[in-house]
Amino acid sequence: MEYLPDSNARYKDVDYWNERYRTEDSFEWFGDFTKFDHLLKQHVGTEENILMLGCGNSALSYDMYQAGYTTITNVDYSSVCVESMAERHKDCAQLSWLCMDARRLAFPDGVFDVVLEKGTLDAMLVEESDPWKVSENAAQLLHQVLLEVSRVLKPGGRFISVTFAQPHFRKRLYARAEYDWSIKHYHYGSSFHYFLYVLTKGEELSSEDAALERRLLEEAEAPPTNIRFQEADSEDFLNNIGL
């Protein structure tokens, strides 16, 4: 893979992405829009105000625009990416591109109907070795991002997260009453399943997910497990996720 970094930690490094985006035209994590558009249609209206979190050089926003989704704001922390994508799609007036940190979104409260991310949170977790218990630093990073996502969503708005993380791993990160949302999940793909989570603001956690949150709080001081998510730092965890 031409853009494979020498260490998974580089997936969290903006300099890595700036270098990559200078030469890479486009790349799709977890398959392109056609692989899961049937799920998006169930949860996203074409007239809704959408925030694409960590847009990268994916064609997802453009493909959605072509499919009739009229208002999409794209943010990424790579200035190279944002400038390139803005130039590439300058004829699409309702696609906007902004350089922004997902931990500090420069938007008012309750402005978006939908926040969508595909692989962004996975890239933030690349250094984690235990899927059952993420490190304190990673947990804090995700907490900051998820609080911001919840903040910018309208009541009834949806956070849609596309990932390879199975529910028994990912719901542990999403099931917090503080975020003020319910959790549903779906899967797509044939030989390998990917997952699409729909978190609806203003709806309560299910009894099962509320119990999960309580259990996680009780387990906070438990000793770490020996299960390993990846065998070595040099393993490319995103290398085999294309459909």
Short mmCIF file of C-alpha atoms in Angstrom, two decimals:
data_model
loop_
_atom_site.label_atom_id
_atom_site.label_comp_id
_atom_site.label_asym_id
_atom_site.label_seq_id
_atom_site.Cartn_x
_atom_site.Cartn_y
_atom_site.Cartn_z
CA MET A 1 0.00 0.00 0.00
CA GLU A 2 1.67 3.19 -1.24
CA TYR A 3 0.58 5.35 1.68
CA LEU A 4 1.21 2.84 4.46
CA PRO A 5 2.87 4.70 7.37
CA ASP A 6 5.91 3.30 9.14
CA SER A 7 3.93 3.30 12.40
CA ASN A 8 0.20 3.16 13.14
CA ALA A 9 0.69 6.15 15.44
CA ARG A 10 1.19 8.29 12.33
CA TYR A 11 -2.52 7.93 11.53
CA LYS A 12 -3.01 10.45 14.35
CA ASP A 13 -0.37 12.84 12.98
CA VAL A 14 -1.63 15.74 10.86
CA ASP A 15 1.75 15.93 9.11
CA TYR A 16 1.26 12.37 7.84
CA TRP A 17 -2.14 13.28 6.37
CA ASN A 18 -0.84 16.52 4.86
CA GLU A 19 1.94 14.59 3.12
CA ARG A 20 -0.48 11.93 1.94
CA TYR A 21 -3.13 14.33 0.67
CA ARG A 22 -0.57 16.21 -1.45
CA THR A 23 -0.30 13.20 -3.77
CA GLU A 24 -3.24 10.86 -3.10
CA ASP A 25 -6.34 11.61 -5.15
CA SER A 26 -8.98 9.75 -3.16
CA PHE A 27 -9.37 6.82 -0.81
CA GLU A 28 -12.44 5.17 0.69
CA TRP A 29 -12.38 3.49 4.09
CA PHE A 30 -15.03 0.78 4.53
CA GLY A 31 -16.33 0.96 0.96
CA ASP A 32 -17.89 3.74 -1.05
CA PHE A 33 -21.30 5.40 -0.73
CA THR A 34 -23.08 2.72 -2.76
CA LYS A 35 -22.24 0.08 -0.14
CA PHE A 36 -24.35 1.69 2.59
CA ASP A 37 -26.58 4.27 0.91
CA HIS A 38 -29.59 2.04 1.62
CA LEU A 39 -28.93 2.60 5.33
CA LEU A 40 -28.35 6.34 5.01
CA LYS A 41 -31.66 6.76 3.19
CA GLN A 42 -33.43 5.37 6.26
CA HIS A 43 -31.89 7.93 8.61
CA VAL A 44 -30.85 11.01 6.63
CA GLY A 45 -33.15 13.32 4.68
CA THR A 46 -31.84 14.94 1.52
CA GLU A 47 -32.78 18.43 2.75
CA GLU A 48 -31.09 18.08 6.15
CA ASN A 49 -28.04 20.04 7.27
CA ILE A 50 -25.13 17.56 7.40
CA LEU A 51 -21.67 17.82 8.97
CA MET A 52 -19.01 15.45 7.60
CA LEU A 53 -16.52 14.96 10.44
CA GLY A 54 -13.00 14.18 9.23
CA CYS A 55 -13.92 14.23 5.54
CA GLY A 56 -10.46 13.36 4.23
CA ASN A 57 -10.20 12.98 0.45
CA SER A 58 -13.17 10.61 0.34
CA ALA A 59 -15.73 11.05 -2.44
CA LEU A 60 -18.54 10.44 0.06
CA SER A 61 -19.73 14.06 0.29
CA TYR A 62 -19.69 14.50 -3.48
CA ASP A 63 -21.49 11.19 -4.02
CA MET A 64 -24.13 12.19 -1.48
CA TYR A 65 -24.44 15.60 -3.16
CA GLN A 66 -25.00 13.88 -6.49
CA ALA A 67 -27.63 11.69 -4.83
CA GLY A 68 -29.58 14.76 -3.73
CA TYR A 69 -28.21 15.61 -0.28
CA THR A 70 -28.10 19.35 -0.70
CA THR A 71 -26.22 20.85 2.26
CA ILE A 72 -22.99 19.26 3.51
CA THR A 73 -20.31 20.98 5.58
CA ASN A 74 -16.99 19.11 5.49
CA VAL A 75 -14.32 19.51 8.16
CA ASP A 76 -10.85 18.03 8.46
CA TYR A 77 -7.78 19.01 10.45
CA SER A 78 -5.53 18.76 7.39
CA SER A 79 -5.32 22.13 5.65
CA VAL A 80 -3.88 20.41 2.57
CA CYS A 81 -6.95 18.19 2.37
CA VAL A 82 -9.41 21.04 2.85
CA GLU A 83 -7.77 23.24 0.21
CA SER A 84 -7.57 20.37 -2.28
CA MET A 85 -11.17 19.26 -1.79
CA ALA A 86 -12.50 22.83 -1.95
CA GLU A 87 -10.75 23.33 -5.28
CA ARG A 88 -11.87 19.95 -6.62
CA HIS A 89 -15.53 20.62 -5.83
CA LYS A 90 -15.64 24.39 -6.33
CA ASP A 91 -18.61 24.02 -8.68
CA CYS A 92 -20.72 22.40 -5.93
CA ALA A 93 -22.00 25.50 -4.17
CA GLN A 94 -23.61 23.70 -1.24
CA LEU A 95 -20.52 21.69 -0.36
CA SER A 96 -18.34 23.71 2.02
CA TRP A 97 -14.89 22.82 3.34
CA LEU A 98 -13.35 23.99 6.62
CA CYS A 99 -10.13 23.21 8.48
CA MET A 100 -11.14 22.35 12.03
CA ASP A 101 -10.28 20.22 15.07
CA ALA A 102 -13.05 17.75 15.93
CA ARG A 103 -12.44 18.43 19.63
CA ARG A 104 -13.29 22.10 19.20
CA LEU A 105 -15.94 22.53 16.52
CA ALA A 106 -16.47 26.19 15.66
CA PHE A 107 -20.23 25.92 15.24
CA PRO A 108 -23.14 27.09 17.41
CA ASP A 109 -25.08 24.61 19.51
CA GLY A 110 -27.79 22.59 17.79
CA VAL A 111 -27.08 23.59 14.19
CA PHE A 112 -26.83 20.21 12.39
CA ASP A 113 -29.46 17.58 11.67
CA VAL A 114 -26.79 14.95 11.04
CA VAL A 115 -23.12 14.51 11.90
CA LEU A 116 -21.49 11.73 9.87
CA GLU A 117 -18.06 10.17 10.30
CA LYS A 118 -16.50 7.28 8.39
CA GLY A 119 -13.26 5.99 9.86
CA THR A 120 -12.40 9.21 11.69
CA LEU A 121 -12.83 7.79 15.17
CA ASP A 122 -11.04 4.59 14.14
CA ALA A 123 -8.01 6.67 13.17
CA MET A 124 -8.06 8.22 16.64
CA LEU A 125 -7.83 4.75 18.20
CA VAL A 126 -4.97 3.34 16.14
CA GLU A 127 -2.57 2.99 19.07
CA GLU A 128 -5.00 1.07 21.26
CA SER A 129 -3.99 -2.53 21.99
CA ASP A 130 -7.00 -3.63 24.05
CA PRO A 131 -10.45 -3.15 22.45
CA TRP A 132 -12.17 -3.86 25.77
CA LYS A 133 -10.44 -1.05 27.64
CA VAL A 134 -9.05 1.94 25.77
CA SER A 135 -6.31 4.02 27.31
CA GLU A 136 -7.12 7.07 29.41
CA ASN A 137 -5.73 9.39 26.73
CA ALA A 138 -7.79 7.82 23.95
CA ALA A 139 -10.91 7.78 26.10
CA GLN A 140 -10.48 11.48 26.87
CA LEU A 141 -9.91 12.31 23.21
CA LEU A 142 -13.06 10.49 22.13
CA HIS A 143 -15.02 12.01 24.99
CA GLN A 144 -14.08 15.51 23.82
CA VAL A 145 -15.12 14.70 20.25
CA LEU A 146 -18.40 13.03 21.20
CA LEU A 147 -19.35 15.90 23.49
CA GLU A 148 -18.81 18.28 20.59
CA VAL A 149 -20.82 16.08 18.24
CA SER A 150 -23.71 16.01 20.69
CA ARG A 151 -23.47 19.76 21.22
CA VAL A 152 -23.77 20.71 17.54
CA LEU A 153 -26.66 18.30 16.87
CA LYS A 154 -30.21 19.56 16.94
CA PRO A 155 -32.71 17.77 19.21
CA GLY A 156 -33.65 14.67 17.25
CA GLY A 157 -30.46 14.95 15.20
CA ARG A 158 -28.43 11.86 14.39
CA PHE A 159 -24.76 11.04 14.75
CA ILE A 160 -23.91 8.40 12.16
CA SER A 161 -20.67 6.52 12.70
CA VAL A 162 -19.31 4.11 10.07
CA THR A 163 -16.62 1.75 11.33
CA PHE A 164 -15.28 -1.79 11.39
CA ALA A 165 -15.70 -1.86 15.20
CA GLN A 166 -18.21 -4.45 16.37
CA PRO A 167 -21.00 -3.41 18.76
CA HIS A 168 -19.51 -5.13 21.80
CA PHE A 169 -16.45 -2.89 21.39
CA ARG A 170 -17.83 0.38 20.05
CA LYS A 171 -21.00 0.68 22.13
CA ARG A 172 -18.79 0.80 25.22
CA LEU A 173 -17.57 4.19 23.97
CA TYR A 174 -20.94 5.56 22.85
CA ALA A 175 -23.18 4.46 25.74
CA ARG A 176 -23.08 7.50 28.02
CA ALA A 177 -26.15 9.35 29.27
CA GLU A 178 -24.09 12.55 29.13
CA TYR A 179 -24.19 12.45 25.34
CA ASP A 180 -28.00 12.46 25.41
CA TRP A 181 -28.58 9.93 22.65
CA SER A 182 -29.87 6.46 21.93
CA ILE A 183 -27.85 3.87 20.02
CA LYS A 184 -28.85 1.62 17.13
CA HIS A 185 -26.54 -0.26 14.83
CA TYR A 186 -26.63 -1.93 11.43
CA HIS A 187 -24.11 -3.80 9.31
CA TYR A 188 -23.25 -3.99 5.63
CA GLY A 189 -20.77 -5.86 3.46
CA SER A 190 -20.59 -9.49 2.38
CA SER A 191 -17.25 -11.18 3.01
CA PHE A 192 -16.49 -8.74 5.82
CA HIS A 193 -19.03 -6.78 7.84
CA TYR A 194 -18.73 -3.09 8.60
CA PHE A 195 -21.02 -1.29 11.02
CA LEU A 196 -23.14 1.82 10.85
CA TYR A 197 -24.22 3.29 14.18
CA VAL A 198 -27.12 5.73 14.46
CA LEU A 199 -27.18 7.77 17.66
CA THR A 200 -30.28 9.94 18.02
CA LYS A 201 -30.02 13.01 20.23
CA GLY A 202 -32.75 13.46 22.82
CA GLU A 203 -33.61 9.78 23.04
CA GLU A 204 -32.70 7.79 26.14
CA LEU A 205 -30.31 4.89 26.13
CA SER A 206 -32.02 1.53 26.03
CA SER A 207 -32.10 -0.36 29.32
CA GLU A 208 -29.39 -2.62 27.93
CA ASP A 209 -27.12 0.28 26.98
CA ALA A 210 -27.78 2.10 30.27
CA ALA A 211 -26.77 -1.08 32.08
CA LEU A 212 -23.63 -1.20 29.93
CA GLU A 213 -22.72 2.32 31.04
CA ARG A 214 -23.20 1.39 34.71
CA ARG A 215 -21.14 -1.75 34.29
CA LEU A 216 -18.31 0.17 32.64
CA LEU A 217 -18.22 2.61 35.53
CA GLU A 218 -18.00 -0.30 37.95
CA GLU A 219 -15.21 -1.89 35.92
CA ALA A 220 -13.16 1.31 35.71
CA GLU A 221 -10.68 0.07 38.29
CA ALA A 222 -10.52 -3.51 36.99
CA PRO A 223 -7.09 -4.88 35.88
CA PRO A 224 -6.44 -4.74 32.11
CA THR A 225 -7.21 -7.73 29.91
CA ASN A 226 -4.52 -9.55 27.95
CA ILE A 227 -6.51 -9.54 24.71
CA ARG A 228 -4.60 -7.73 21.95
CA PHE A 229 -6.31 -5.75 19.22
CA GLN A 230 -3.22 -5.67 17.03
CA GLU A 231 -0.06 -7.69 17.33
CA ALA A 232 2.46 -4.94 16.71
CA ASP A 233 2.61 -1.23 16.16
CA SER A 234 3.82 -1.78 12.62
CA GLU A 235 0.66 -3.71 11.68
CA ASP A 236 -1.49 -1.69 9.29
CA PHE A 237 -4.92 -1.98 10.85
CA LEU A 238 -6.61 -0.19 7.93
CA ASN A 239 -4.88 -2.09 5.15
CA ASN A 240 -7.58 -4.72 4.62
CA ILE A 241 -10.81 -2.83 5.10
CA GLY A 242 -11.76 -1.98 1.53
CA LEU A 243 -14.82 -3.71 0.11
#
